[in-house]
Coordinates of C-alpha atoms in Angstrom, one line a residue:
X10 CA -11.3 125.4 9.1
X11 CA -12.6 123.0 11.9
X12 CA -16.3 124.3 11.8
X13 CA -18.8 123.7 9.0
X14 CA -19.8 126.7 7.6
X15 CA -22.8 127.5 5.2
X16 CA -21.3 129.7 2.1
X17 CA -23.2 130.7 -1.0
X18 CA -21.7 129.1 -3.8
X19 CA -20.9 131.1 -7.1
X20 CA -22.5 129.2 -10.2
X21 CA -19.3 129.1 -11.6
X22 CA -17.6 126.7 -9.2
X23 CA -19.4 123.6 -11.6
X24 CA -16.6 121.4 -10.2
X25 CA -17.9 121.4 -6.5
X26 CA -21.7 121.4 -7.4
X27 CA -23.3 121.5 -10.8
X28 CA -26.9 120.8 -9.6
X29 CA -26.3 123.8 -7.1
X30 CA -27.2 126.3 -10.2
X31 CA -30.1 126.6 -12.6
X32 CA -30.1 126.6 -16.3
X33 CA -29.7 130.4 -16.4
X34 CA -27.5 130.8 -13.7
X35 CA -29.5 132.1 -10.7
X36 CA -28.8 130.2 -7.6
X37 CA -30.9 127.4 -6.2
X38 CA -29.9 126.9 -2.8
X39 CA -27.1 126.9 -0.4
X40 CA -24.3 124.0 -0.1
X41 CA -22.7 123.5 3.5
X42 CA -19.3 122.8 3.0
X43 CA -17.3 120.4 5.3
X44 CA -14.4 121.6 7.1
X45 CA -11.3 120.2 5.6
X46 CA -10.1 116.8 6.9
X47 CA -6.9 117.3 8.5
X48 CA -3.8 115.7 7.5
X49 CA -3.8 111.7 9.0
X50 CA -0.4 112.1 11.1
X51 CA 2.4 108.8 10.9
X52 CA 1.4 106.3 13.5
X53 CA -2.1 107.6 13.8
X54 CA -4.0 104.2 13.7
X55 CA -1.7 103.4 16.9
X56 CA -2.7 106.3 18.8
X57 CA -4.4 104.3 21.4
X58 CA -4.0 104.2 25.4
X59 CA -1.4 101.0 25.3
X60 CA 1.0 104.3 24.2
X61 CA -0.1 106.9 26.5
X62 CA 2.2 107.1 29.7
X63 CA 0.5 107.5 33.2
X64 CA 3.5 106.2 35.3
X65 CA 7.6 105.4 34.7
X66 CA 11.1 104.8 37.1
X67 CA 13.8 103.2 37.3
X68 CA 15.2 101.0 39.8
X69 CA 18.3 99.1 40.9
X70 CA 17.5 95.7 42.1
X71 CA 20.6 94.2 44.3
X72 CA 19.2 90.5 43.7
X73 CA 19.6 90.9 39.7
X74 CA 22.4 93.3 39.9
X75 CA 20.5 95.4 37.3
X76 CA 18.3 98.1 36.6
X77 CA 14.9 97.7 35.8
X78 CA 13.8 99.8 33.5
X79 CA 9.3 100.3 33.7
X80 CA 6.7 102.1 31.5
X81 CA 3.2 102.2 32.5
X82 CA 0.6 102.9 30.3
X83 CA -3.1 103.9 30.5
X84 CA -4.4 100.5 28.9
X85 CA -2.4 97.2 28.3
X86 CA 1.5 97.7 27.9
X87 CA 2.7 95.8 24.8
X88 CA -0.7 94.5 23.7
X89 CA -1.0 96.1 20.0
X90 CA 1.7 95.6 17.4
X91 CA 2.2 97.0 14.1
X92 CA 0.2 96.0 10.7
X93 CA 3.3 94.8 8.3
X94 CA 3.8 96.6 5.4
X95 CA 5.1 93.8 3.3
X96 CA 8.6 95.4 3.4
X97 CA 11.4 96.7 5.1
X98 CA 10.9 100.1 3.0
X99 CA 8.7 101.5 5.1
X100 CA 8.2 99.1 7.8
X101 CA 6.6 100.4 11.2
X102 CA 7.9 100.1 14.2
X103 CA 6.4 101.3 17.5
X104 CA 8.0 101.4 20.5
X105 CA 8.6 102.1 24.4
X106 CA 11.5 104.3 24.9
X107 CA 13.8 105.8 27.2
X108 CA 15.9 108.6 26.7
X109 CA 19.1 109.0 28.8
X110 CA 22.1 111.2 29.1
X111 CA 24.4 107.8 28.8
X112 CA 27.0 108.0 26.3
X113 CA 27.7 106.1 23.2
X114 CA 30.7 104.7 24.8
X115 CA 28.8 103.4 28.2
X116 CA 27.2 100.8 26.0
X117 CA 30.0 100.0 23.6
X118 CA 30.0 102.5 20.7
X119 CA 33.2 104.7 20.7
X120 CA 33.6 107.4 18.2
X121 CA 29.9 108.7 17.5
X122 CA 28.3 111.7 19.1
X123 CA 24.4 111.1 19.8
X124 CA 21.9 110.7 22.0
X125 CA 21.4 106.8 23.7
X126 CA 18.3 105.7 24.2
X127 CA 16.9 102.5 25.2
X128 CA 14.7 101.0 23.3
X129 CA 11.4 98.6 23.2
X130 CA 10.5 97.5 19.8
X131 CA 7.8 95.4 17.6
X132 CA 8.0 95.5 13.9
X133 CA 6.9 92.7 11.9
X134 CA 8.1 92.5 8.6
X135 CA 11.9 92.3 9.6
X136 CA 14.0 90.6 12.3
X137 CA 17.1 92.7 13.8
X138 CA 17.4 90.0 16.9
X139 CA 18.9 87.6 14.8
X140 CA 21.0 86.2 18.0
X141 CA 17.9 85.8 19.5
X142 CA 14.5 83.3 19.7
X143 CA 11.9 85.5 21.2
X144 CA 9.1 82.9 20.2
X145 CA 10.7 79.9 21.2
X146 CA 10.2 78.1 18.1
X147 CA 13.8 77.2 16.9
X148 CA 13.9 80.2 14.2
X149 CA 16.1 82.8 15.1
X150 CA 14.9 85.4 12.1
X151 CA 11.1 85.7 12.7
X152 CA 10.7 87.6 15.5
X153 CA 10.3 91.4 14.7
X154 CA 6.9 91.6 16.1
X155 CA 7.7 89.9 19.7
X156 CA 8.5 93.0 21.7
X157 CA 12.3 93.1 22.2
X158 CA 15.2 95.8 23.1
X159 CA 17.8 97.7 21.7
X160 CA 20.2 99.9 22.5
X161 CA 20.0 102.8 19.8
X162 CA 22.3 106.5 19.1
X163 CA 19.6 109.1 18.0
X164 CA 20.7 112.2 16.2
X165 CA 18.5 114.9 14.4
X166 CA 17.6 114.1 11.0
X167 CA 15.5 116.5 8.9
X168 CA 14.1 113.1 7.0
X169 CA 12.0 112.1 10.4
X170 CA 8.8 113.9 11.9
X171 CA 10.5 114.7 14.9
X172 CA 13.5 115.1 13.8
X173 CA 15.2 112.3 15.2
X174 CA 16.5 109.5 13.6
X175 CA 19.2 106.6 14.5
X176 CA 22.7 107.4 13.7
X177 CA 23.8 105.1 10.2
X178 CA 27.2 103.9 10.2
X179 CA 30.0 104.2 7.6
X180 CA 31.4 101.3 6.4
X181 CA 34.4 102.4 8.8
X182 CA 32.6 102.3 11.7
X183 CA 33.5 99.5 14.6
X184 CA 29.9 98.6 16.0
X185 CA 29.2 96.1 18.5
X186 CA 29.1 92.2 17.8
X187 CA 25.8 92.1 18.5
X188 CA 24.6 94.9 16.2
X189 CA 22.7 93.5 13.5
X190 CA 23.1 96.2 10.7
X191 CA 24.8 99.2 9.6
X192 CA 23.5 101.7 12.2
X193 CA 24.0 102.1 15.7
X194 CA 21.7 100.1 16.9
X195 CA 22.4 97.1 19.2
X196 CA 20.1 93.8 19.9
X197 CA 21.3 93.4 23.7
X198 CA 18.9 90.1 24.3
X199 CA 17.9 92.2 27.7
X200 CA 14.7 90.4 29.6
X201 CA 11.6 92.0 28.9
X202 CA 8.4 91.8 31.1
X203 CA 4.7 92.5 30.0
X204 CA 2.4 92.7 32.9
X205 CA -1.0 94.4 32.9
X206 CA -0.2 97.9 32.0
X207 CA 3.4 97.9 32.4
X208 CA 6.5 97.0 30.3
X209 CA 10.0 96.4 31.6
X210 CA 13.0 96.1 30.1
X211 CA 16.0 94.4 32.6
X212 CA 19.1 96.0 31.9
X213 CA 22.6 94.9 34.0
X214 CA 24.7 97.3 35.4
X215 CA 27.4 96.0 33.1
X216 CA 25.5 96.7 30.2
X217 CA 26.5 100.5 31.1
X218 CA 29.7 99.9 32.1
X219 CA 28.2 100.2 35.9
X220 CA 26.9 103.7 35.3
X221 CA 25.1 104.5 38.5
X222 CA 24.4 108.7 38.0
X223 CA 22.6 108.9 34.7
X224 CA 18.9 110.3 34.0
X225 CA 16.3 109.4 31.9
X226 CA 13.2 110.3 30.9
X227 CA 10.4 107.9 28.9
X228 CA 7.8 108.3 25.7
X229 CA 6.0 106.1 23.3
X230 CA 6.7 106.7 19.5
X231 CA 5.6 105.6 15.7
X232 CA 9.2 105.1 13.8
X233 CA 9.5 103.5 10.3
X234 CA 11.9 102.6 8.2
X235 CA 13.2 104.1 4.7
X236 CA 15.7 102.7 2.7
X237 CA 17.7 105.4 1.0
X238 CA 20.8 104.4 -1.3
X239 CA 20.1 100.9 -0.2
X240 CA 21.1 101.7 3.4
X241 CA 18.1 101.3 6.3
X242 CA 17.5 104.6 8.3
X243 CA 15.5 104.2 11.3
X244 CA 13.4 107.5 11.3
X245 CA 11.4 108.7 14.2
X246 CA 7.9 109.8 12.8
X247 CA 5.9 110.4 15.5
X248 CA 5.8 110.8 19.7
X249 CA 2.5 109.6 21.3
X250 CA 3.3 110.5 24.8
X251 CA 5.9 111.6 27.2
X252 CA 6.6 111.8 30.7
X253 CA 7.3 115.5 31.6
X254 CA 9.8 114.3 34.7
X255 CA 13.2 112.6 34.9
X256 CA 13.6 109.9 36.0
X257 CA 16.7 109.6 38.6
X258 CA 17.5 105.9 39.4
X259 CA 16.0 104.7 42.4
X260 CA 18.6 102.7 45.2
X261 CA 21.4 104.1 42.6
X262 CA 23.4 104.3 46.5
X263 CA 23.4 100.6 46.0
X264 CA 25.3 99.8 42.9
X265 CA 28.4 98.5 43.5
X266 CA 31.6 99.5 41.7
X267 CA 32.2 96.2 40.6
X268 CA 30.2 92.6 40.1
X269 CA 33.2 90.1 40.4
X270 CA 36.0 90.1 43.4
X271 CA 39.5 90.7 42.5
X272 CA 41.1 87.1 41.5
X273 CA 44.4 85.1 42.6
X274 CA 45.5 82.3 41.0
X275 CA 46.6 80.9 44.7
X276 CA 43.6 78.3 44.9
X277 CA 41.3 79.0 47.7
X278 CA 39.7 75.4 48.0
X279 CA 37.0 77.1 50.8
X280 CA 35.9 79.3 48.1
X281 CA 34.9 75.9 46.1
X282 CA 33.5 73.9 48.8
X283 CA 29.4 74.7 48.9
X284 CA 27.6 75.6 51.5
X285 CA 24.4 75.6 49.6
X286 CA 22.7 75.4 46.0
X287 CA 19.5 77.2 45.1
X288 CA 17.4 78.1 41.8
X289 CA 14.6 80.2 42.3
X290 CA 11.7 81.2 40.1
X291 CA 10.7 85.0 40.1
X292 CA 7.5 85.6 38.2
X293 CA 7.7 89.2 38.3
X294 CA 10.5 89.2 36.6
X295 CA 10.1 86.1 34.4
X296 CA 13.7 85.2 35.9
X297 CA 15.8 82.2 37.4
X298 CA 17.8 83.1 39.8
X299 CA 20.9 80.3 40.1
X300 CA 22.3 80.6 43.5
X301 CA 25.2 79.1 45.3
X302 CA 26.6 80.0 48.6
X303 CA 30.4 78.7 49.7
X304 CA 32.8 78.9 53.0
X305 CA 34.7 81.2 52.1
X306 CA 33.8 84.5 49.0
X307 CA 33.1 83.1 46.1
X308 CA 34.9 83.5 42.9
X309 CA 37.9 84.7 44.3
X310 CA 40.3 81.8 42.3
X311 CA 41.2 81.6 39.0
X312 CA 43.6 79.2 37.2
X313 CA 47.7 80.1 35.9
X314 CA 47.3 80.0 32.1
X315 CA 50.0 78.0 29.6
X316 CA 50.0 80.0 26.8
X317 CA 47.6 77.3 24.6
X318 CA 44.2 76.1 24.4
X319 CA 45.1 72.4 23.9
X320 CA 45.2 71.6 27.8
X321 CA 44.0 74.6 29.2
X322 CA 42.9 74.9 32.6
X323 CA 39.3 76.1 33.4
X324 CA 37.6 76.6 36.6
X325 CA 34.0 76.4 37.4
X326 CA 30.8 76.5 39.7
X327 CA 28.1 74.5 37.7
X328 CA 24.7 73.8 38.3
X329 CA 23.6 70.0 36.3
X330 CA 19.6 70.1 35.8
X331 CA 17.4 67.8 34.1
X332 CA 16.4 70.1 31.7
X333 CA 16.3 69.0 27.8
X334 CA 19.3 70.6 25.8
X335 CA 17.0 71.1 23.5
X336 CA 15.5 74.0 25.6
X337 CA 18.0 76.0 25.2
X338 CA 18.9 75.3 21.7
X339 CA 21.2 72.4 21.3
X340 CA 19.7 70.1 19.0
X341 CA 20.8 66.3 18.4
X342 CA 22.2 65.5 21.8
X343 CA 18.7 64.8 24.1
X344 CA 20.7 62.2 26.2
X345 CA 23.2 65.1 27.5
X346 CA 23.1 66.2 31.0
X347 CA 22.2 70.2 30.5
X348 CA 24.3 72.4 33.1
X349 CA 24.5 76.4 33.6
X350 CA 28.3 76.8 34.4
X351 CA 30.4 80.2 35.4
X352 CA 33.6 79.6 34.7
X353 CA 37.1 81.4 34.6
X354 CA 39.7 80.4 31.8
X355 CA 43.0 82.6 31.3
X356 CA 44.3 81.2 28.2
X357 CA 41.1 81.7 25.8
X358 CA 38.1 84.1 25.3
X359 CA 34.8 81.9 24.4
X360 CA 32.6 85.3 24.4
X361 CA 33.8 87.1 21.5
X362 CA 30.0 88.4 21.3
X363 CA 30.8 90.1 24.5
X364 CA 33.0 92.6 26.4
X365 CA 33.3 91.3 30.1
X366 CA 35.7 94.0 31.4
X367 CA 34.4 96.7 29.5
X368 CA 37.5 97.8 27.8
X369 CA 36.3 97.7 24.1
X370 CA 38.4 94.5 22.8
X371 CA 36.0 91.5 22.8
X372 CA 38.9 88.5 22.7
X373 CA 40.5 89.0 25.8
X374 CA 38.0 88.1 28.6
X375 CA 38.4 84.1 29.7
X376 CA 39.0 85.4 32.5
X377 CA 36.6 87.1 33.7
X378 CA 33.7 85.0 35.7
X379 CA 31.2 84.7 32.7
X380 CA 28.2 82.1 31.6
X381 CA 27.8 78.9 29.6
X382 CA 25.3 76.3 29.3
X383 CA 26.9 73.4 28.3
X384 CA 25.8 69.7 27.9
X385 CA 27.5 67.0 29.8
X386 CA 27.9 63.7 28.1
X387 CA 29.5 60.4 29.9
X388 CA 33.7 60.3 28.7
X389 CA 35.9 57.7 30.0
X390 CA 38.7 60.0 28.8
X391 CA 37.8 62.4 31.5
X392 CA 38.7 61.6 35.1
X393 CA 35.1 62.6 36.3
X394 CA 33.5 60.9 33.6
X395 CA 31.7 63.7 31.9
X396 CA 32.9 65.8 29.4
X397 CA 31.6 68.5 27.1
X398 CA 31.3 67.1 23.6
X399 CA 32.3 68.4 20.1
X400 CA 29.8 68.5 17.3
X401 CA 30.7 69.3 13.4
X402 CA 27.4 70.8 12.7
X403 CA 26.8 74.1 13.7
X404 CA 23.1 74.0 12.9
X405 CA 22.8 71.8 16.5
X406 CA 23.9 75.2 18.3
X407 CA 22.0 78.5 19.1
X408 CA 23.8 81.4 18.0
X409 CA 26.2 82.3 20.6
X410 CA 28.0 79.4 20.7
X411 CA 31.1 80.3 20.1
X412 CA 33.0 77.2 18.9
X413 CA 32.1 73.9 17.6
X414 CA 31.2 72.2 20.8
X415 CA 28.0 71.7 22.5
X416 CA 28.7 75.4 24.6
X417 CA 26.9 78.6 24.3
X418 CA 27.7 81.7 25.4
X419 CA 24.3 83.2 26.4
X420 CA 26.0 86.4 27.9
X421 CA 23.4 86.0 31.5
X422 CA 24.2 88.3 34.1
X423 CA 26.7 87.1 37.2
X424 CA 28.1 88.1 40.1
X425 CA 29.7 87.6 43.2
X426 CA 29.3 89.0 46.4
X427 CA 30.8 88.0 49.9
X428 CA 30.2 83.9 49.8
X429 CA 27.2 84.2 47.4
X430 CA 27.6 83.8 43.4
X431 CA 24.4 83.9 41.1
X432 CA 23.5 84.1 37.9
X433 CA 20.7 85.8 36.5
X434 CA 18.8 83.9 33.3
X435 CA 15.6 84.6 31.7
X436 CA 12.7 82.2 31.5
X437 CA 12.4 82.5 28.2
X438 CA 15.9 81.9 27.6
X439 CA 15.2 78.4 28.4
X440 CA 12.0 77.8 26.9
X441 CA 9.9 79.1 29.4
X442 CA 10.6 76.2 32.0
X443 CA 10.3 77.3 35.8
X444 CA 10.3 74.0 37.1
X445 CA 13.1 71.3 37.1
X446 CA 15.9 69.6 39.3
X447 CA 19.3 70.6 39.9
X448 CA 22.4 70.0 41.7
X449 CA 25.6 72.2 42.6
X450 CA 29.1 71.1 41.2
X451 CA 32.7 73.0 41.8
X452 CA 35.3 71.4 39.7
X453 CA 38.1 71.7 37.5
X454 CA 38.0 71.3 33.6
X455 CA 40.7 70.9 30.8
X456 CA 40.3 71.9 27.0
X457 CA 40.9 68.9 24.8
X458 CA 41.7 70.3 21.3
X459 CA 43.5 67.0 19.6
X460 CA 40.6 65.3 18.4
X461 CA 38.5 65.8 15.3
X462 CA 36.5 69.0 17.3
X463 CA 37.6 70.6 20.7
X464 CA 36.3 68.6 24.2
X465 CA 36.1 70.2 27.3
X466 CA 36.7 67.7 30.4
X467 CA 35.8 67.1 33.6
X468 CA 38.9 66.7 35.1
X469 CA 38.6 67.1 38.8
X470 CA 35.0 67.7 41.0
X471 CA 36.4 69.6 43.9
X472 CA 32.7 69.5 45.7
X473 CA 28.8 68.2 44.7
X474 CA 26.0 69.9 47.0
X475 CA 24.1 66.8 47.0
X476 CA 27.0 64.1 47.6
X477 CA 26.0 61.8 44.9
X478 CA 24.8 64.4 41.4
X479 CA 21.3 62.9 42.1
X480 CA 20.0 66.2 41.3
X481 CA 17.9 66.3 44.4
X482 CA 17.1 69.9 44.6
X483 CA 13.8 71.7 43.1
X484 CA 13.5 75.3 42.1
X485 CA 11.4 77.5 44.8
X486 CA 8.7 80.4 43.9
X487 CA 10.1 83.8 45.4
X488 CA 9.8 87.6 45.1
X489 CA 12.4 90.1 44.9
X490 CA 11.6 91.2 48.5
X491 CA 12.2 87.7 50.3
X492 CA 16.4 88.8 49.1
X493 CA 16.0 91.9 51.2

């Protein structure tokens, strides 16, 4: 009943109105009763413009080598979070979501059927990034309510308001590294940008196994969590809005088949000697974009493995800055020299968290061209002089550092094209710093594992952009469009 109505109310209904009868039983007057008050749906206090869609697409950006993946809402994208429950047991979660026809398998889940969607999150009363500082503030398990991605297998589910829910795993499931719990649901660490009434999530093309042909479409929902036998389900409760269209990738004609040239372990000194060395700041991205240009294509050259890590060869581009360690989460080392490296190393995989050539074992990737910081420390036991030191405490390391040496394993995005290799990182990743000196460095490294902790040396610099490693260069402010 959504009108009030005025009804005549029988004596006899004492419950609703004593006073509305006299002594004897004769009616007094008439009693207007309200219509109903309808049911309050899930979600309902976060039913508010920041979740209704006007706008969505996505795009293939050649610069990033990734898609960019954009809501646009009718108020300020991202700008309300949940109230915490005070639990995980019914914790809300809202979100910006895209639906796709990718399957499990394109981002790392074999063996489940379900629907992949792409997920951005806030939910304050847990933390399912734990790989990950959102805030910046040296805790790694207190970030649930900073907006953040995931990579999630929806099936229905009778238990959810619309019927959807994300897939739980047995306790025989293989998940991903980097899922944080028993359900399909992955915490990638993609890039995500709030600006105005848009929210972006920056996906690489490797994260899909360089799908270029898939659709999506995009919506706003209300989820929350229930714990049944002691098991989280993530439950989809309610969808605010949803963009009727799909939406086909835009310059999807673009993406190329693969992100790193076929190596040869015949060196190809040309394709180490730099041309040029460049960082530049994209603030509509919130990206750095590491640059470095050669004589002849870049990463082209790897090294011929020995069968051990004691000794083993490694090859590298590297850019030295002046950054702090400490930015990007080594602790305990603030006189170290903190460099971005991409290096190739045949005899030993130092990114178990990731799969680098996409062929679902995460140990056998060295390599493939992939991303380290790294801090440089001055070693007379290195032919350089600098070496990559070894530390016993693994509370001085993020994460993702895979062994107990002052390396991480961030997982940024790289490739290589023609004479150009770059590398892709998030400001936030380092602390939010856009401004800093650098320099360029090829050179040849050596694992040193007879010591009380494993050292990687420089063993031979093959070139230095500036001449000296004076760090002379600055990063520039650019747009996407100026790498047209």
């Amino acid at each position: 009943m959504n009108n009030l109505k005025k009804l005549i109310i029988p004596c006899w209904v004492t419950t609703i109105l004593l006073s509305g009868c006299g002594s004897d039983g004769t009616k007094q007057s008439d009693f207007e009763i309200p219509a109903p008050v309808e049911a309050v749906l899930p979600g309902d206090d976060y039913d508010v413009g920041a979740f209704e869609i006007s706008n969505a697409h996505v795009k293939y950006e050649a610069v990033l080598d990734a898609y960019v993946f954009t809501i646009e809402t009718s108020e300020e994208a991202g700008s309300v979070a949940p109230v915490p429950a005070g639990q995980v047991d019914g914790a809300p979660v809202l979100g910006y979501v895209f639906v796709t026809d990718l399957r499990p398998e394109d981002i790392g889940y074999a063996g489940v059927q379900g629907t992949v969607a792409l997920g951005i999150t806030s939910h304050p009363d847990f933390d399912d990034t734990p790989l990950w500082d959102e805030d910046n503030n040296s805790a790694y398990d207190d970030d649930g309510v900073v907006y953040h991605s995931h990579w999630v297998v929806l099936e229905e589910n009778t238990l959810a308001g619309e019927g959807l829910a994300v897939v739980q795993a047995s306790v025989d499931d293989v998940l991903t590294p980097t899922s944080p719990m028993a359900m399909y649901l992955d915490s990638p660490g993609f890039t995500i940008v709030e600006k105005g009434r848009e929210i972006s999530v920056i996906v690489p093309v490797n994260a899909v196994k360089r799908q270029a042909d898939f659709v999506s479409n995009a919506l706003t929902a209300y989820l929350e969590v229930a714990i049944i036998d002691q098991t989280p389900l993530l439950k989809v409760e309610r969808i605010y809005s949803e963009l009727d269209a799909q939406l086909v990738i835009q310059n999807s004609a673009r993406v190329p088949a693969f992100n790193w040239p076929s190596l040869s372990t015949e060196m190809t000194t040309e394709s180490f000697n730099l041309v040029n060395t460049s960082v530049d700041y994209l603030e509509e991205i919130d990206s750095l974009i590491f640059s470095m240009t050669t004589l002849a294509p870049a990463a082209t050259s790897t090294v011929m493995p020995i069968g051990e890590v004691n000794g083993a060869p490694v090859l590298g581009y590297v850019f030295p800055t002046n950054v702090s360690p400490n930015a990007v989460g080594f602790k305990n080392i603030d006189d170290g020299i903190l460099a971005l490296a991409v290096t190739t190393h045949p005899d030993f995989d130092d990114t178990p968290l990731w799969d680098e050539n996409a062929n679902g074992d995460f140990l056998d990737d060295g390599v493939v061209y992939h991303t380290h910081w790294v801090a440089l420390v001055p070693d007379e036991a290195s032919q350089a002089g600098l070496s990559v030191p070894y530390t016993l405490d693994q509370s001085n390391l993020p994460p993702t550092a895979p062994m107990p040496m002052y390396l991480d394993s961030p997982n940024f995005h790289a490739y290589a094209s023609d004479n150009t290799l770059r590398v892709i990182v998030p400001t936030q990743r380092v602390n939010n710093i856009t401004s800093f000196n650098f320099d360029g460095v090829t050179a040849t490294m050596n694992v040193d594992t007879t010591g009380e902790g494993p050292v990687l040396r420089v063993n031979g610099v093959i070139d230095v952009q500036s001449g000296d490693l004076s760090l002379p260069y600055t990063v520039t402010e650019k747009l996407l469009v100026d790498f047209q």
